[in-house]
Short mmCIF file of N, CA and C in Angstrom, two decimals:
data_model
loop_
_atom_site.label_atom_id
_atom_site.label_comp_id
_atom_site.label_asym_id
_atom_site.label_seq_id
_atom_site.Cartn_x
_atom_site.Cartn_y
_atom_site.Cartn_z
N MET A 1 0.85 -1.17 0.00
CA MET A 1 0.00 0.00 0.00
C MET A 1 0.90 1.23 0.00
N GLY A 2 0.65 2.15 -0.90
CA GLY A 2 1.47 3.35 -1.02
C GLY A 2 1.02 4.44 -0.07
N ALA A 3 1.71 5.56 -0.19
CA ALA A 3 1.39 6.72 0.64
C ALA A 3 0.05 7.31 0.23
N PHE A 4 -0.62 7.89 1.17
CA PHE A 4 -1.84 8.63 0.92
C PHE A 4 -1.46 10.06 0.59
N LYS A 5 -2.40 10.85 0.16
CA LYS A 5 -2.16 12.26 -0.13
C LYS A 5 -2.92 13.12 0.86
N THR A 6 -2.29 14.20 1.30
CA THR A 6 -2.98 15.18 2.12
C THR A 6 -3.83 16.05 1.21
N ARG A 7 -4.64 16.89 1.77
CA ARG A 7 -5.45 17.80 0.96
C ARG A 7 -4.58 18.72 0.12
N GLY A 8 -3.38 19.00 0.61
CA GLY A 8 -2.44 19.84 -0.12
C GLY A 8 -1.65 19.10 -1.17
N GLY A 9 -1.83 17.78 -1.26
CA GLY A 9 -1.15 17.00 -2.27
C GLY A 9 0.14 16.34 -1.82
N ALA A 10 0.54 16.56 -0.58
CA ALA A 10 1.78 15.94 -0.07
C ALA A 10 1.53 14.47 0.26
N ASP A 11 2.56 13.66 0.09
CA ASP A 11 2.47 12.26 0.48
C ASP A 11 2.36 12.15 2.00
N TRP A 12 1.56 11.22 2.46
CA TRP A 12 1.40 10.98 3.89
C TRP A 12 1.14 9.50 4.09
N THR A 13 1.93 8.88 4.96
CA THR A 13 1.74 7.48 5.30
C THR A 13 1.31 7.41 6.76
N PRO A 14 0.08 7.01 7.03
CA PRO A 14 -0.36 6.94 8.43
C PRO A 14 0.40 5.86 9.20
N SER A 15 0.64 6.16 10.46
CA SER A 15 1.26 5.19 11.38
C SER A 15 0.26 4.91 12.48
N TYR A 16 0.02 3.64 12.72
CA TYR A 16 -1.01 3.23 13.67
C TYR A 16 -0.42 2.84 15.02
N LEU A 17 -1.11 3.21 16.07
CA LEU A 17 -0.70 2.87 17.43
C LEU A 17 -0.80 1.36 17.63
N THR A 18 0.32 0.77 18.05
CA THR A 18 0.33 -0.68 18.29
C THR A 18 0.69 -1.03 19.73
N ASP A 19 1.33 -0.11 20.46
CA ASP A 19 1.76 -0.44 21.81
C ASP A 19 2.02 0.84 22.61
N ILE A 20 1.90 0.73 23.92
CA ILE A 20 2.28 1.79 24.85
C ILE A 20 3.21 1.15 25.88
N ASN A 21 4.38 1.72 26.06
CA ASN A 21 5.37 1.16 26.98
C ASN A 21 4.93 1.39 28.43
N PRO A 22 4.59 0.32 29.15
CA PRO A 22 4.12 0.49 30.53
C PRO A 22 5.20 0.97 31.49
N ALA A 23 6.46 0.80 31.12
CA ALA A 23 7.56 1.25 31.98
C ALA A 23 7.72 2.77 31.96
N THR A 24 7.32 3.40 30.87
CA THR A 24 7.49 4.85 30.77
C THR A 24 6.18 5.62 30.89
N CYS A 25 5.04 4.96 30.67
CA CYS A 25 3.75 5.62 30.76
C CYS A 25 3.48 6.06 32.20
N ILE A 26 3.03 7.30 32.35
CA ILE A 26 2.73 7.82 33.69
C ILE A 26 1.22 7.89 33.95
N GLY A 27 0.42 7.43 32.99
CA GLY A 27 -1.03 7.39 33.19
C GLY A 27 -1.68 8.74 33.30
N CYS A 28 -1.10 9.75 32.65
CA CYS A 28 -1.65 11.11 32.74
C CYS A 28 -2.97 11.25 31.99
N GLY A 29 -3.21 10.40 31.00
CA GLY A 29 -4.47 10.41 30.27
C GLY A 29 -4.54 11.41 29.12
N ARG A 30 -3.46 12.13 28.85
CA ARG A 30 -3.49 13.10 27.76
C ARG A 30 -3.80 12.43 26.42
N CYS A 31 -3.17 11.29 26.18
CA CYS A 31 -3.39 10.57 24.92
C CYS A 31 -4.84 10.13 24.79
N PHE A 32 -5.38 9.62 25.88
CA PHE A 32 -6.77 9.16 25.89
C PHE A 32 -7.73 10.30 25.56
N LYS A 33 -7.44 11.47 26.11
CA LYS A 33 -8.34 12.62 25.93
C LYS A 33 -8.35 13.13 24.49
N VAL A 34 -7.23 12.99 23.77
CA VAL A 34 -7.20 13.51 22.40
C VAL A 34 -7.54 12.47 21.35
N CYS A 35 -7.63 11.22 21.73
CA CYS A 35 -7.90 10.16 20.76
C CYS A 35 -9.37 10.21 20.31
N PRO A 36 -9.59 10.43 19.00
CA PRO A 36 -10.97 10.50 18.52
C PRO A 36 -11.64 9.13 18.39
N GLN A 37 -10.89 8.05 18.57
CA GLN A 37 -11.42 6.71 18.35
C GLN A 37 -11.48 5.85 19.61
N ASP A 38 -11.12 6.39 20.77
CA ASP A 38 -11.13 5.62 22.02
C ASP A 38 -10.31 4.33 21.90
N VAL A 39 -9.11 4.46 21.38
CA VAL A 39 -8.23 3.30 21.15
C VAL A 39 -7.61 2.79 22.45
N MET A 40 -7.44 3.67 23.43
CA MET A 40 -6.75 3.32 24.67
C MET A 40 -7.69 3.27 25.85
N ALA A 41 -7.22 2.62 26.91
CA ALA A 41 -7.95 2.59 28.18
C ALA A 41 -6.94 2.75 29.31
N LEU A 42 -7.40 3.33 30.41
CA LEU A 42 -6.57 3.55 31.59
C LEU A 42 -6.70 2.36 32.53
N TYR A 43 -5.56 1.80 32.93
CA TYR A 43 -5.54 0.62 33.80
C TYR A 43 -4.83 0.94 35.11
N GLY A 44 -5.28 0.31 36.18
CA GLY A 44 -4.62 0.39 37.46
C GLY A 44 -3.57 -0.71 37.56
N VAL A 45 -2.46 -0.38 38.21
CA VAL A 45 -1.34 -1.31 38.37
C VAL A 45 -0.93 -1.32 39.84
N ASP A 46 -0.63 -2.52 40.38
CA ASP A 46 -0.17 -2.59 41.77
C ASP A 46 1.34 -2.39 41.85
N ALA A 47 1.89 -2.45 43.04
CA ALA A 47 3.31 -2.19 43.27
C ALA A 47 4.23 -3.20 42.57
N GLU A 48 3.73 -4.40 42.31
CA GLU A 48 4.53 -5.42 41.63
C GLU A 48 4.42 -5.32 40.11
N GLY A 49 3.57 -4.43 39.61
CA GLY A 49 3.40 -4.27 38.18
C GLY A 49 2.27 -5.08 37.59
N THR A 50 1.47 -5.71 38.44
CA THR A 50 0.34 -6.50 37.97
C THR A 50 -0.82 -5.57 37.59
N ILE A 51 -1.39 -5.80 36.42
CA ILE A 51 -2.54 -5.03 35.97
C ILE A 51 -3.75 -5.43 36.81
N LEU A 52 -4.39 -4.45 37.44
CA LEU A 52 -5.53 -4.70 38.32
C LEU A 52 -6.86 -4.62 37.59
N GLY A 53 -6.92 -3.81 36.56
CA GLY A 53 -8.16 -3.65 35.81
C GLY A 53 -8.31 -2.26 35.27
N ILE A 54 -9.36 -2.05 34.50
CA ILE A 54 -9.62 -0.74 33.90
C ILE A 54 -10.09 0.24 34.97
N VAL A 55 -9.55 1.45 34.91
CA VAL A 55 -9.96 2.54 35.80
C VAL A 55 -11.02 3.33 35.06
N THR A 56 -12.18 3.50 35.67
CA THR A 56 -13.25 4.27 35.05
C THR A 56 -13.42 5.59 35.77
N ASP A 57 -14.15 6.49 35.16
CA ASP A 57 -14.41 7.78 35.80
C ASP A 57 -14.96 7.59 37.20
N GLY A 58 -14.40 8.30 38.14
CA GLY A 58 -14.88 8.23 39.50
C GLY A 58 -14.21 7.17 40.35
N ASP A 59 -13.40 6.28 39.70
CA ASP A 59 -12.69 5.27 40.49
C ASP A 59 -11.67 5.94 41.40
N ASP A 60 -11.48 5.38 42.57
CA ASP A 60 -10.42 5.84 43.43
C ASP A 60 -9.62 4.61 43.90
N ASP A 61 -8.63 4.84 44.71
CA ASP A 61 -7.74 3.76 45.13
C ASP A 61 -8.47 2.60 45.79
N ASP A 62 -9.60 2.86 46.43
CA ASP A 62 -10.34 1.81 47.14
C ASP A 62 -10.97 0.80 46.20
N ASP A 63 -11.17 1.15 44.95
CA ASP A 63 -11.79 0.23 44.01
C ASP A 63 -10.94 -1.00 43.74
N PHE A 64 -9.67 -0.93 44.05
CA PHE A 64 -8.78 -2.08 43.88
C PHE A 64 -8.25 -2.54 45.24
N ASP A 65 -9.10 -2.46 46.24
CA ASP A 65 -8.77 -2.88 47.60
C ASP A 65 -7.48 -2.26 48.12
N GLY A 66 -7.25 -1.00 47.76
CA GLY A 66 -6.08 -0.28 48.23
C GLY A 66 -4.77 -0.71 47.58
N GLU A 67 -4.84 -1.56 46.56
CA GLU A 67 -3.63 -2.07 45.91
C GLU A 67 -3.13 -1.18 44.78
N LEU A 68 -3.89 -0.17 44.39
CA LEU A 68 -3.51 0.68 43.27
C LEU A 68 -2.23 1.44 43.60
N ASN A 69 -1.21 1.23 42.77
CA ASN A 69 0.07 1.90 42.94
C ASN A 69 0.23 3.03 41.93
N ARG A 70 -0.21 2.77 40.68
CA ARG A 70 -0.13 3.77 39.63
C ARG A 70 -1.10 3.41 38.51
N LYS A 71 -1.19 4.29 37.54
CA LYS A 71 -2.07 4.06 36.40
C LYS A 71 -1.25 4.13 35.12
N ILE A 72 -1.66 3.33 34.14
CA ILE A 72 -1.01 3.35 32.83
C ILE A 72 -2.07 3.24 31.75
N MET A 73 -1.73 3.71 30.58
CA MET A 73 -2.59 3.54 29.42
C MET A 73 -2.18 2.27 28.70
N LYS A 74 -3.16 1.58 28.15
CA LYS A 74 -2.91 0.39 27.33
C LYS A 74 -3.72 0.52 26.05
N VAL A 75 -3.18 -0.05 24.98
CA VAL A 75 -3.93 -0.10 23.72
C VAL A 75 -5.04 -1.12 23.92
N GLU A 76 -6.25 -0.66 23.75
CA GLU A 76 -7.41 -1.51 23.99
C GLU A 76 -8.07 -1.96 22.67
N ARG A 77 -8.13 -1.04 21.70
CA ARG A 77 -8.79 -1.32 20.43
C ARG A 77 -7.91 -0.83 19.28
N GLU A 78 -6.77 -1.49 19.09
CA GLU A 78 -5.81 -1.02 18.08
C GLU A 78 -6.41 -1.00 16.68
N GLN A 79 -7.39 -1.84 16.42
CA GLN A 79 -8.01 -1.88 15.09
C GLN A 79 -8.80 -0.61 14.79
N ASP A 80 -9.10 0.19 15.80
CA ASP A 80 -9.86 1.42 15.59
C ASP A 80 -8.97 2.65 15.36
N CYS A 81 -7.66 2.50 15.49
CA CYS A 81 -6.73 3.62 15.30
C CYS A 81 -6.81 4.11 13.85
N ILE A 82 -6.89 5.42 13.66
CA ILE A 82 -6.97 6.00 12.32
C ILE A 82 -5.63 6.58 11.87
N GLY A 83 -4.59 6.47 12.69
CA GLY A 83 -3.26 6.91 12.30
C GLY A 83 -3.04 8.41 12.37
N CYS A 84 -3.79 9.11 13.18
CA CYS A 84 -3.65 10.58 13.25
C CYS A 84 -2.45 11.02 14.09
N SER A 85 -1.95 10.14 14.96
CA SER A 85 -0.80 10.41 15.84
C SER A 85 -1.04 11.51 16.86
N ALA A 86 -2.30 11.86 17.10
CA ALA A 86 -2.59 12.89 18.11
C ALA A 86 -2.06 12.48 19.47
N CYS A 87 -2.14 11.19 19.79
CA CYS A 87 -1.69 10.70 21.10
C CYS A 87 -0.19 10.95 21.30
N SER A 88 0.59 10.70 20.27
CA SER A 88 2.04 10.86 20.43
C SER A 88 2.44 12.32 20.51
N LYS A 89 1.62 13.19 19.95
CA LYS A 89 1.93 14.62 19.98
C LYS A 89 1.74 15.22 21.38
N VAL A 90 0.87 14.62 22.19
CA VAL A 90 0.62 15.17 23.53
C VAL A 90 1.31 14.40 24.65
N CYS A 91 1.90 13.26 24.33
CA CYS A 91 2.53 12.43 25.36
C CYS A 91 3.82 13.05 25.87
N PRO A 92 3.91 13.31 27.19
CA PRO A 92 5.13 13.89 27.73
C PRO A 92 6.27 12.88 27.87
N LYS A 93 5.99 11.59 27.71
CA LYS A 93 7.01 10.55 27.90
C LYS A 93 7.35 9.79 26.62
N ASP A 94 6.71 10.12 25.51
CA ASP A 94 7.00 9.48 24.21
C ASP A 94 6.99 7.95 24.34
N CYS A 95 5.92 7.42 24.89
CA CYS A 95 5.89 5.99 25.18
C CYS A 95 5.05 5.16 24.20
N GLN A 96 4.49 5.80 23.18
CA GLN A 96 3.70 5.06 22.20
C GLN A 96 4.57 4.52 21.07
N THR A 97 4.19 3.36 20.57
CA THR A 97 4.82 2.79 19.38
C THR A 97 3.80 2.85 18.25
N HIS A 98 4.19 3.50 17.17
CA HIS A 98 3.36 3.59 15.97
C HIS A 98 4.07 2.85 14.84
N VAL A 99 3.31 2.13 14.04
CA VAL A 99 3.86 1.38 12.92
C VAL A 99 3.22 1.90 11.63
N PRO A 100 4.04 2.27 10.64
CA PRO A 100 3.48 2.73 9.37
C PRO A 100 2.60 1.65 8.73
N VAL A 101 1.56 2.09 8.06
CA VAL A 101 0.57 1.18 7.48
C VAL A 101 1.22 0.14 6.58
N ASP A 102 2.26 0.51 5.86
CA ASP A 102 2.88 -0.44 4.94
C ASP A 102 3.76 -1.47 5.63
N GLN A 103 3.94 -1.35 6.95
CA GLN A 103 4.72 -2.32 7.71
C GLN A 103 3.86 -3.21 8.61
N LEU A 104 2.57 -2.98 8.58
CA LEU A 104 1.67 -3.80 9.39
C LEU A 104 1.44 -5.15 8.73
N ALA A 105 1.43 -6.18 9.55
CA ALA A 105 1.12 -7.52 9.03
C ALA A 105 -0.37 -7.64 8.80
N GLY A 106 -0.72 -8.37 7.79
CA GLY A 106 -2.12 -8.67 7.66
C GLY A 106 -2.73 -8.16 6.46
#
């Protein structure tokens, strides 16, 4: 698959979100807030790094029996990514991995 064209006629190859590095993600939610496709979800993590579950609006530390140590974003619906890269533009930790459309398997 070749490059797409922008409205101005320039070549553009979309890169799709495939992963978020849990070691560098700080769970700030900036990427989630700008994503027009709801590709990511916020997860709670305990002190050992075990994923506790999805954090929803209004959740607090007690929802995970006091085990919540930190929050991270995870790719939840990678098939819905449109390749806009808005998430990577707002991430203060540069923890997303994007793969150009021509390098995706499938």
